[in-house]
Amino acid sequence: MSIILAIESSCDDTSASIIKDGEVLSNIVCGQKVHKSYGGVVPELASRQHLSNIVPTVETALKEANIDYSELNAVAFTRGPGLLGSLIVGLCFAKGLALSQNIPLIEVDHMRAHVLAHFAEDPKPSLPFLCLTVSGGHTQIIKVKDIFDFELLGTTIDDAAGEAFDKTGKMLGLDYPAGPIIDKLAKEGKARFDFTTPKVDGYNFSFSGLKTAIMYFIKAELKKDPDFVKNNINDICASVQKKIVDILLATLERAAKDHKITNLAIAGGVSANSELRIRFEELATDNNWKSFIPRFAYCTDNAAMVGVAGYFKFLKKDFSTQDVTPAARVSWS
Ligand code: KG4
Ligand code: ZN
């Protein structure tokens, strides 16, 4: 039997989860409202908030799972990628706990954890499967051949899909993170504006050109009508969202067909997007594929996914030592 405490602190969410034999007993996420008015995460503020939040978040996760510190068999934490200051808080807490309880320490790669979040759900995808991982910092198509054997088929060459949502939102005067706000406003709008689709090699993505196209479009329209954004916000959001989803799904479809893979999954914060979820499901039905979409709580940053990834490493006794350091960028291998 194994009881693992998992900690996620790579960006602006402090999260703790208890995983018993691979099953999630609790998953507590403490967000940070402090960044809202800055249009992005302020790293120094994020680390300070993690410091204040980590102990109550861990204690709530333990309490909800009805588990005591002394019952833990291991502690898993996100080593990276992420903000260095934020990662250090989770890592130091995990190291201290491992020492005090004399239990092993397990480092987890944040992006792999997003993919493995699917193993916290039932039914689970069968191997091999393709996972479109879309977050604030990454956009990847991964061929998951085995729990520990991932092949990166495509990635963004500039901005991530989440960044495309967030930066467009900033141009439109929306708060950070704009992704969920655009999602909400798009529901009331029509995608009647079109933007050019970037041409990218292989299964890679590019969102920086789209961001610039949207900026020039808004500037030109504002010249004609200073209230253009205010009066058309829902339609602009619907158009931007449709374009981002078009790009993501077209590339995923091509990768799946070329690789003859019929189990497909989405993961990461942007997989909480309602249009992406609906159209992904439709695409799968049209092609007779099996689709896997995590529940909302396992899409955005959460410690349950770190715990599940940590559990697989626990089974292999793949532990870290006390001299492990955080890694802002983790190289894909
Ligand atoms: O995975 P995540 O929580 O953190 C990172 O690892 O980056 O992803 C955060 C990203 C943000 O860019 C946010 O705007 C986006 O996910 N996001 C959404 C939605 N919910 C979160 N984007 C579009 N629609 C949503 N409903
Ligand atoms: Zn993430």
PDB file of C-alpha atoms and ligand atoms in Angstrom, residues 10 110-111 114 135 268-269 299-301 305, ligand 2:
ATOM      1  CA  SER A  10       5.063  25.670 -10.497  1.00  0.00           C
ATOM      2  CA  HIS A 110       4.922  19.218 -14.655  1.00  0.00           C
ATOM      3  CA  MET A 111       4.166  18.567 -18.341  1.00  0.00           C
ATOM      4  CA  HIS A 114      -0.575  17.018 -17.101  1.00  0.00           C
ATOM      5  CA  SER A 135      -1.390  25.258 -21.082  1.00  0.00           C
ATOM      6  CA  GLY A 268      -3.522  21.251 -19.511  1.00  0.00           C
ATOM      7  CA  GLY A 269      -5.323  24.466 -18.556  1.00  0.00           C
ATOM      8  CA  CYS A 299      -7.039  20.281 -16.452  1.00  0.00           C
ATOM      9  CA  THR A 300      -5.640  23.388 -14.797  1.00  0.00           C
ATOM     10  CA  ASP A 301      -2.671  23.090 -12.438  1.00  0.00           C
ATOM     11  CA  MET A 305      -1.753  14.880 -11.462  1.00  0.00           C
TER      12      MET A 305
HETATM   13 ZN    ZN B   2       0.231  23.441 -16.061  1.00  0.00          ZN
END
